Amino acid sequence: MLNDCFVYPPLKKKTKTMGSLVIENANLFTGVDEEVIHNGAVWVSDGIIRFAGHQSSMPPVEDDTEKFDVCEKFVMPGMTESHVHLSYNNAHPQQLNSQPLPTAMLDAADNARVLLGSGFTSAISFGSAQGLDVPLRDAINSGRIPGPRLAASDRDLGSTGSNADGTFGGDNSKKIIADGPWAIRKAIRTLAKRRCDIVKIFLDGEALSEFAPPGILTYSDEEVDAAVEEAHIRGMRVVCHSRSAAAVKQAVRHGVDIIGHANYLDDEAIDMLEAKRESVFISPGIAWEIALLDRGSELGLPRDAMEQRGYQREVDETISAVKRLRESRVRVLIGGDYGLNITPHGTNSKDLEYFVDLFGMSTAEALLCATRDGGEAADPSGMVGTLEDGKYADLLIIDGNPLEDIRILQDHSRIVGVMKGGVMHCALMQKNPYAAPDGRTK
């Protein structure tokens, strides 16, 4: 709960930013390193951070600057969800994206609001089967709806017989199936025409797939090279689904930017990732495997069946892989496949708990994965992820200390302030933040 000295600055008029504001008396985690600055302050002007550090070192501010005493609450950078599917509607995998397009867009807008309210001010799309992320991104950027800064993709790109081709009985109209380098180039040119930021490709499969398990490469080297080259020429980045060492090595060889999963890694894959650690990121997406084991019975997939399919081994291999990646200083990001009925939107911070309990990270290291490293992946221009002079004012105010208990970030009532671009968002986690007390829309 908020105490008496914690009051949101008044929003005197509807502006894109809040002018000049100082957040003071904070336990400040800038995300630059693991340090917490006591009696810290953040000065925000026109949506940009002008100072973040010890309050005694803050330069003079304008006379009309508002002061915001957070009473020693924890102030940290906004987090990045690195593997988001905002068009997923918290349904059974076989029912994902089955709703009519107008309903799907409403769901996606609501999911964007929930993600922002959960403390994620940036997100990287790992595929939008309904092709909704670009208009969703535009609506967020124009201020029409609340949501994180979204690096938007469109439908998944895969080969005939890949995990993109009919997985879970899916409708292929919601994927892009392209075979051969020139068909792939044409598909990517179409995605560029749709103004995507991200291209998502499948390089191997999923243990639930009847025809594309992990380890079976579903694109040739020539095809992957064409995909990455064409995307990069047109200013888009490439993310991929690669569970096996072979698929990870293929992704590294051809310059994929963010590798999703990377569960099974051999020595060669680790060495290749270490050599490219300045340009590549790994997003393990551990939540899907854990939830499938623990809650798969809700999908008609009992635990023993999932263990026979190899999901317990996949979890064990992922734990081993991430520990080796940490030793090689390869950047590992939180996030992965939230939006199913067993991993609903808004529970994304569960990843931080997995990073601490399963991967053996300290709470500070896990927070850096979610903030500094996630920010570098989300925005290569370097404007998000840490609280530093010249960066966007994207930050969280937390009632409690995540460095003492990382699970605090799963409690939305403890996230008492979410600022994005200098704008403080309130009441994001209400069912309808625009509803009057009697339920009517304002």
PDB file of C-alpha atoms in Angstrom, residues 14 24 88 164 281 289 295 326 373 433 437:
ATOM      1  CA  LYS A  14      -3.029  15.818 -21.250  1.00  0.00           C
ATOM      2  CA  GLU A  24      13.675  11.749  -4.859  1.00  0.00           C
ATOM      3  CA  TYR A  88      -2.131 -14.827 -27.774  1.00  0.00           C
ATOM      4  CA  ALA A 164       5.239 -23.194 -38.265  1.00  0.00           C
ATOM      5  CA  PHE A 281      21.176 -12.561 -27.378  1.00  0.00           C
ATOM      6  CA  GLU A 289       8.522 -25.991 -20.481  1.00  0.00           C
ATOM      7  CA  ARG A 295       0.076 -27.650 -15.578  1.00  0.00           C
ATOM      8  CA  ARG A 326      26.728 -17.120 -18.019  1.00  0.00           C
ATOM      9  CA  ASP A 373      20.459  -6.592 -21.291  1.00  0.00           C
ATOM     10  CA  PRO A 433      -8.859   1.466 -16.263  1.00  0.00           C
ATOM     11  CA  PRO A 437     -17.095   3.529 -10.219  1.00  0.00           C
TER      12      PRO A 437
END
